[in-house]
Coordinates of C-alpha atoms in Angstrom, one line a residue:
Chain A
M1 CA 0.9 -36.6 -11.5
S2 CA -2.5 -36.5 -13.2
E3 CA -2.6 -34.5 -16.0
D4 CA -5.7 -33.4 -15.2
L5 CA -4.1 -31.7 -12.5
N6 CA -1.8 -30.5 -14.3
Q7 CA -3.7 -28.9 -16.7
N8 CA -5.5 -27.0 -13.8
I9 CA -2.3 -25.9 -12.2
S10 CA -1.4 -24.2 -16.1
Q11 CA -4.5 -22.9 -15.8
F12 CA -4.6 -21.6 -12.0
M13 CA -0.8 -19.6 -12.9
D14 CA -2.9 -17.4 -15.0
N15 CA -5.2 -17.4 -13.0
E16 CA -7.6 -19.0 -15.5
L17 CA -9.4 -21.1 -12.6
E18 CA -12.7 -21.3 -11.3
H19 CA -13.3 -20.4 -7.9
A20 CA -14.6 -23.5 -6.8
E21 CA -11.6 -25.1 -8.9
A22 CA -8.7 -22.4 -7.6
L23 CA -9.5 -23.9 -3.9
L24 CA -9.6 -27.8 -4.3
L25 CA -6.2 -27.3 -6.9
L26 CA -5.6 -24.7 -3.6
A27 CA -6.0 -28.1 -1.3
N28 CA -4.4 -30.6 -3.9
L29 CA -1.4 -28.7 -3.9
N30 CA -0.9 -28.3 0.1
A31 CA -0.8 -31.5 0.3
Q32 CA 0.9 -32.6 -2.9
P33 CA 4.7 -30.9 -3.0
E34 CA 5.8 -32.7 -5.9
L35 CA 2.5 -30.6 -7.2
Q36 CA 3.6 -26.9 -5.3
H37 CA 6.8 -28.1 -7.3
K38 CA 5.6 -28.2 -11.2
L39 CA 4.0 -25.0 -10.6
N40 CA 6.7 -22.9 -9.0
R41 CA 8.2 -24.4 -12.2
Y42 CA 6.3 -23.2 -14.2
A43 CA 6.5 -19.7 -12.7
A44 CA 9.8 -19.5 -12.6
I45 CA 10.0 -19.7 -16.5
S46 CA 7.2 -17.1 -16.7
H47 CA 9.7 -15.4 -14.8
A48 CA 12.6 -16.4 -16.7
L49 CA 11.0 -15.3 -19.4
K50 CA 11.2 -11.4 -18.7
S51 CA 14.0 -11.0 -16.9
G52 CA 16.5 -13.5 -18.0
V53 CA 17.3 -15.2 -14.0
Y54 CA 15.7 -18.9 -14.0
L55 CA 14.5 -18.0 -9.7
E56 CA 13.4 -21.2 -8.4
V57 CA 11.5 -21.3 -4.8
K58 CA 12.8 -23.4 -2.4
A59 CA 11.4 -26.7 -1.5
D60 CA 10.4 -26.1 2.3
F61 CA 9.6 -23.2 1.9
L62 CA 6.1 -23.0 2.7
D63 CA 7.1 -25.6 5.1
D64 CA 8.5 -22.7 7.3
I65 CA 6.1 -20.2 7.1
A66 CA 3.8 -22.9 8.0
Q67 CA 5.3 -23.7 10.6
Q68 CA 5.6 -20.4 12.2
I69 CA 2.8 -19.6 12.0
Q70 CA 1.4 -22.2 14.2
Q71 CA 3.2 -20.6 17.1
E72 CA 1.1 -17.3 16.6
P73 CA -2.7 -16.1 16.7
I74 CA -5.1 -15.5 14.9
P75 CA -5.7 -12.4 13.4
V76 CA -9.0 -11.4 14.4
P77 CA -10.0 -8.5 12.1
I78 CA -10.1 -5.4 14.7
V79 CA -13.8 -3.6 15.1
E80 CA -13.5 -0.5 15.4
K81 CA -16.1 1.3 17.4
P82 CA -17.3 4.7 17.3
V83 CA -15.9 7.6 19.2
A84 CA -19.3 8.8 20.2
F85 CA -20.5 5.6 21.1
K86 CA -17.6 5.1 23.5
Q87 CA -18.5 8.4 24.5
A88 CA -22.3 7.7 25.1
Y89 CA -21.8 3.7 26.1
P90 CA -22.3 3.7 29.9
W91 CA -25.8 6.7 29.5
L92 CA -26.0 3.9 26.4
V93 CA -26.7 0.9 29.1
L94 CA -28.7 2.5 31.5
A95 CA -30.8 3.5 29.4
A96 CA -31.5 0.4 27.7
S97 CA -31.4 -1.1 30.9
L98 CA -34.5 1.1 32.3
A99 CA -36.4 0.7 29.1
M100 CA -36.1 -3.2 29.6
I101 CA -37.4 -2.6 33.0
A102 CA -40.5 -0.7 31.9
L103 CA -41.5 -3.0 28.7
L104 CA -40.7 -6.7 31.2
T105 CA -42.6 -4.4 34.3
E106 CA -45.2 -3.1 32.2
Q107 CA -46.0 -6.4 31.0
R108 CA -45.7 -8.4 33.9
F109 CA -47.5 -6.4 36.4
N110 CA -49.6 -3.9 34.7
S111 CA -48.3 -1.8 37.2
Q112 CA -48.4 1.8 37.2
F113 CA -45.0 2.8 36.8
V114 CA -43.6 4.7 33.6
I115 CA -40.1 5.8 32.7
P116 CA -39.5 9.1 30.6
A117 CA -39.8 9.3 27.2
A118 CA -36.6 11.1 26.4
T119 CA -34.9 8.5 28.6
L120 CA -36.4 6.1 25.7
Q121 CA -36.4 7.7 23.0
M122 CA -31.9 7.9 23.2
A123 CA -31.8 4.4 23.8
Q124 CA -34.1 3.7 20.4
R125 CA -31.5 6.2 19.1
W126 CA -28.2 3.2 19.8
L127 CA -30.7 0.5 18.6
P128 CA -30.8 -1.4 15.5
E129 CA -33.9 -0.7 13.8
S130 CA -35.1 -4.2 13.2
S131 CA -33.6 -5.5 16.6
D132 CA -36.7 -6.2 18.5
L133 CA -36.8 -4.3 22.1
N134 CA -36.4 -1.0 19.4
K135 CA -40.5 -2.1 18.3
R136 CA -41.6 -3.0 21.7
I137 CA -40.2 0.4 22.5
S138 CA -41.8 2.1 19.7
L139 CA -44.6 0.5 21.0
Y140 CA -44.4 0.8 24.3
L141 CA -43.7 5.1 23.4
K142 CA -47.2 4.8 21.2
E143 CA -49.0 3.4 23.8
H144 CA -47.8 5.8 26.6
R145 CA -48.3 9.2 24.6
S146 CA -49.2 12.1 26.1
D147 CA -51.9 13.7 24.0
A148 CA -53.7 10.1 24.9
Y149 CA -56.4 12.3 27.0
A150 CA -56.4 15.0 24.5
Q151 CA -57.1 12.6 21.5
S152 CA -59.9 9.9 23.1
Q153 CA -58.8 7.1 22.1
D154 CA -58.7 3.7 23.5
E155 CA -56.4 1.7 23.1
V156 CA -53.7 3.6 25.1
K157 CA -52.6 3.1 29.1
P158 CA -53.0 5.6 31.3
Y159 CA -50.8 7.0 33.2
S160 CA -49.1 8.9 30.7
R161 CA -46.7 11.6 30.9
Chain B
M1 CA 10.8 -5.4 -16.5
T2 CA 11.6 -2.6 -14.3
I3 CA 10.6 -3.0 -10.8
H4 CA 8.1 -0.2 -11.4
D5 CA 7.1 -2.2 -13.9
L6 CA 6.4 -4.9 -11.6
I7 CA 4.7 -2.6 -9.2
K8 CA 2.9 -0.8 -12.2
R9 CA 1.6 -4.3 -13.7
A10 CA 1.0 -5.2 -10.0
E11 CA -1.2 -2.3 -10.3
V12 CA -2.9 -0.9 -13.4
I13 CA -3.5 -4.1 -14.2
P14 CA -5.6 -5.7 -11.4
L15 CA -6.3 -9.2 -10.9
P16 CA -9.2 -11.1 -13.0
R17 CA -12.1 -10.9 -10.5
N18 CA -12.3 -14.2 -9.4
S19 CA -8.4 -14.4 -8.4
Q20 CA -9.3 -11.4 -6.1
Q21 CA -12.3 -13.1 -4.7
L22 CA -10.7 -16.2 -4.1
D23 CA -7.6 -14.0 -2.0
E24 CA -10.9 -12.4 -0.3
E25 CA -12.5 -16.0 1.1
L26 CA -8.6 -16.7 2.0
V27 CA -8.1 -13.9 3.9
S28 CA -12.0 -14.2 5.6
R29 CA -10.4 -18.1 6.4
V30 CA -7.8 -17.3 8.4
Q31 CA -9.2 -14.2 10.2
R32 CA -11.9 -16.7 11.6
G33 CA -9.0 -18.9 12.9
D34 CA -8.0 -21.4 9.5
K35 CA -4.7 -21.2 9.2
A36 CA -4.3 -23.7 6.2
A37 CA -6.2 -21.3 4.2
F38 CA -3.1 -18.5 4.7
D39 CA -1.1 -22.1 3.9
F40 CA -2.9 -21.3 0.5
L41 CA -2.7 -17.6 0.1
V42 CA 1.7 -18.5 -0.2
I43 CA 1.4 -21.0 -2.6
K44 CA -0.7 -18.9 -4.6
Y45 CA 2.2 -16.4 -4.7
Q46 CA 5.7 -17.2 -2.9
H47 CA 7.2 -17.3 -6.8
K48 CA 6.0 -13.7 -7.0
I49 CA 7.0 -12.4 -4.1
I50 CA 10.6 -14.0 -3.8
Q51 CA 10.7 -12.3 -7.9
L52 CA 9.7 -9.4 -5.7
V53 CA 12.3 -9.1 -3.2
N54 CA 14.7 -10.7 -5.1
F55 CA 14.5 -7.4 -7.6
Y56 CA 16.0 -5.4 -4.2
V57 CA 18.1 -7.7 -2.7
K58 CA 19.8 -9.5 -5.1
D59 CA 20.5 -12.9 -4.4
P60 CA 18.1 -15.8 -4.6
S61 CA 19.2 -17.6 -1.7
E62 CA 18.5 -14.3 1.0
A63 CA 15.7 -13.1 -0.8
Q64 CA 14.0 -16.2 -0.3
D65 CA 14.5 -15.5 3.9
V66 CA 13.5 -12.3 3.3
A67 CA 10.6 -13.2 1.2
Q68 CA 9.2 -15.7 4.3
D69 CA 9.8 -12.8 6.7
A70 CA 7.8 -11.0 4.7
F71 CA 4.4 -13.4 4.5
I72 CA 4.8 -13.6 8.1
K73 CA 4.3 -10.1 8.3
A74 CA 1.3 -10.2 6.2
Y75 CA 0.1 -12.4 8.6
R76 CA 0.0 -10.8 11.8
A77 CA -0.9 -8.1 9.9
L78 CA -3.5 -10.3 8.2
G79 CA -6.2 -8.7 11.4
D80 CA -6.5 -4.6 10.4
F81 CA -6.8 -5.8 6.5
R82 CA -9.5 -4.2 5.6
G83 CA -10.0 -4.8 2.0
E84 CA -9.7 -1.2 0.6
A85 CA -7.0 -2.6 -1.6
A86 CA -6.9 -5.7 -3.2
F87 CA -4.7 -8.3 -1.2
Y88 CA -2.0 -9.3 -3.8
T89 CA -1.3 -5.3 -3.7
W90 CA -1.4 -4.5 0.4
L91 CA 1.2 -7.9 0.4
Y92 CA 3.3 -6.4 -1.9
R93 CA 3.7 -3.5 -0.3
I94 CA 4.9 -5.7 3.0
A95 CA 7.2 -7.6 0.8
I96 CA 8.5 -4.4 -0.4
N97 CA 8.9 -2.8 3.0
T98 CA 10.8 -5.7 4.5
A99 CA 12.9 -5.9 1.0
K100 CA 13.9 -2.2 1.9
N101 CA 13.8 -2.5 6.0
Y102 CA 16.3 -5.7 4.8
L103 CA 18.6 -3.8 2.7
M104 CA 19.0 -0.9 5.8
L105 CA 20.1 -3.4 8.2
R106 CA 22.3 -5.3 6.1
A107 CA 23.7 -1.7 5.0
R108 CA 24.3 -1.2 9.0
R109 CA 26.1 -4.1 9.5
H110 CA 28.5 -3.9 6.9
S111 CA 29.9 -1.1 5.6
D112 CA 30.3 -2.2 1.9
Y113 CA 27.0 -2.3 1.1
Q114 CA 26.3 1.1 0.7
L115 CA 23.2 1.3 -1.7
D116 CA 21.0 3.3 -1.7
I117 CA 17.1 2.7 -2.1
Q118 CA 16.9 4.7 -5.2
E119 CA 20.1 3.7 -6.4
V120 CA 19.6 -0.6 -5.5
E121 CA 15.9 -0.3 -8.1
A122 CA 18.1 2.1 -11.2
L123 CA 20.3 -1.0 -11.3
G124 CA 17.6 -2.8 -13.5
N125 CA 17.2 -6.8 -13.9
A126 CA 20.5 -7.4 -15.0
P127 CA 21.3 -11.6 -14.6
Q128 CA 24.7 -10.2 -12.8
L129 CA 22.9 -7.9 -10.3
Q130 CA 20.2 -10.5 -9.4
G131 CA 22.6 -12.5 -6.9
L132 CA 24.1 -14.4 -9.6
E133 CA 27.8 -13.3 -9.0
T134 CA 29.8 -16.2 -9.2
P135 CA 31.0 -18.0 -13.1
E136 CA 28.6 -21.2 -11.7
Q137 CA 26.2 -19.6 -11.4
L138 CA 26.1 -16.9 -14.0
L139 CA 27.1 -20.1 -16.6
L140 CA 24.7 -22.2 -15.4
N141 CA 21.9 -19.0 -15.9
E142 CA 23.2 -18.8 -19.2
E143 CA 22.7 -22.3 -20.1
I144 CA 19.0 -22.1 -18.8
M145 CA 18.3 -19.3 -20.6
T146 CA 19.2 -21.0 -23.7
T147 CA 17.6 -24.4 -23.5
L148 CA 14.4 -22.2 -22.5
N149 CA 14.5 -20.6 -25.9
K150 CA 15.2 -23.2 -27.9
A151 CA 13.0 -24.8 -26.5
I152 CA 10.1 -22.5 -27.5
E153 CA 11.5 -21.9 -30.2
A154 CA 11.0 -25.4 -31.2
L155 CA 7.3 -25.1 -30.2
P156 CA 4.9 -26.3 -33.0
E157 CA 3.1 -23.1 -34.5
E158 CA 0.7 -22.8 -32.7
M159 CA 1.6 -23.4 -29.8
L160 CA 4.3 -20.8 -30.1
V161 CA 1.3 -18.7 -30.9
A162 CA -0.7 -19.2 -27.9
F163 CA 2.4 -19.2 -25.8
K164 CA 3.8 -15.9 -26.7
L165 CA 0.4 -14.1 -26.3
R166 CA 0.2 -15.1 -23.0
E167 CA 3.2 -14.9 -21.7
F168 CA 4.6 -11.7 -23.7
E169 CA 2.0 -9.6 -24.2
G170 CA -0.7 -10.9 -20.9
L171 CA -3.3 -12.3 -22.9
S172 CA -6.0 -13.8 -21.4
Y173 CA -7.4 -17.5 -22.7
E174 CA -10.6 -15.7 -23.8
E175 CA -8.2 -13.1 -26.0
I176 CA -6.2 -15.3 -27.2
A177 CA -9.1 -17.7 -28.2
V178 CA -10.4 -14.5 -30.5
A179 CA -6.7 -13.7 -31.8
M180 CA -6.6 -17.2 -32.8
D181 CA -10.0 -18.1 -33.7
C182 CA -10.7 -21.3 -31.9
P183 CA -12.5 -22.3 -28.6
I184 CA -10.9 -21.2 -24.9
G185 CA -10.1 -25.2 -24.6
T186 CA -7.5 -25.9 -27.2
I187 CA -6.4 -22.6 -26.0
R188 CA -6.1 -24.0 -22.8
S189 CA -4.2 -27.0 -23.7
R190 CA -1.7 -25.0 -26.4
L191 CA -0.5 -23.7 -23.4
F192 CA 0.1 -26.5 -20.9
R193 CA 1.4 -28.4 -23.3
A194 CA 3.9 -25.5 -24.3
R195 CA 4.4 -25.4 -20.6
E196 CA 4.7 -28.9 -20.2
A197 CA 7.3 -29.0 -23.1
I198 CA 10.0 -26.7 -22.6
D199 CA 9.9 -28.0 -18.3
K200 CA 11.2 -31.5 -19.9
Q201 CA 13.7 -30.1 -21.9
L202 CA 14.4 -28.0 -18.5
T203 CA 14.9 -31.3 -16.6
P204 CA 18.0 -32.3 -17.6
L205 CA 19.8 -29.1 -16.2
L206 CA 18.2 -28.6 -12.9
E207 CA 17.9 -31.9 -11.8

């Protein structure tokens, strides 16, 4: 056991090791039971000074836990969706689908099919501002403004509603 | 030191930011499937959790079993850990609840363990009430404590001061360095050598 490692154990006990060094030490502790024993002895001494009782961790404490958690599933964080989102989800799917169809149809066939702006605006409300689809919907809505004819703007496509 | 002191110390005196960052990273790794990262958390907190549980359970051997149970519960609940509290306070709460549940179950099984949780907490921290019940256990503990105190008093003065400032006053290395007017590296070395000297004196008793 090197003196450097033991000194790191002493610092680790005092929460005085830098992040990267602490991770490296933990990896060493996990791999070498005698290093864990050293840490547990330092901790037992510290506790005994404050409580008057010397209490050391048993040798197979970690191994027993490690064996048990191998049988356990991974504790993946549960992401809660907002209630409003859950209720609007079917409509969101419909709106997003219609938006995609409109845009893809518009671009590929240059057809005269137009979907209501309100539907696209509803879909847009639920999309992240930076998403590609959101930007394309904005462009589409801009190009199909209902006041296009009144403004006489050349870039506006016909058949707006 | 009472149980309330232990909890208060954990909650009012937070762990250094780098320690909390380490915990956050390890928790995140576990949540992404790295089970070995949980071993690291166990290594980091096993002695604190056993000591905390033993305060309730009053039996060092059973305290270790209950503490293991607490760690398993913590692992299972990690999916619900949102990071609103520091990991170690969250873990301490699980350990305390696990210990209390254990006491209630034990009380139901054995009519002579009719201890109220408040009574347990009020009993204090005397060695006789920490599960050291046999004369041999009490005697060994007394010998260990005597050896420990002698080893500390035999330390060279500068090591002794640094050690006491760290262990009894809870000062950081930086604070001790300022108090003793020397570099942090010197403090680091003094504390390490103090621990090694004490450990060396205890070894014949423990092995």
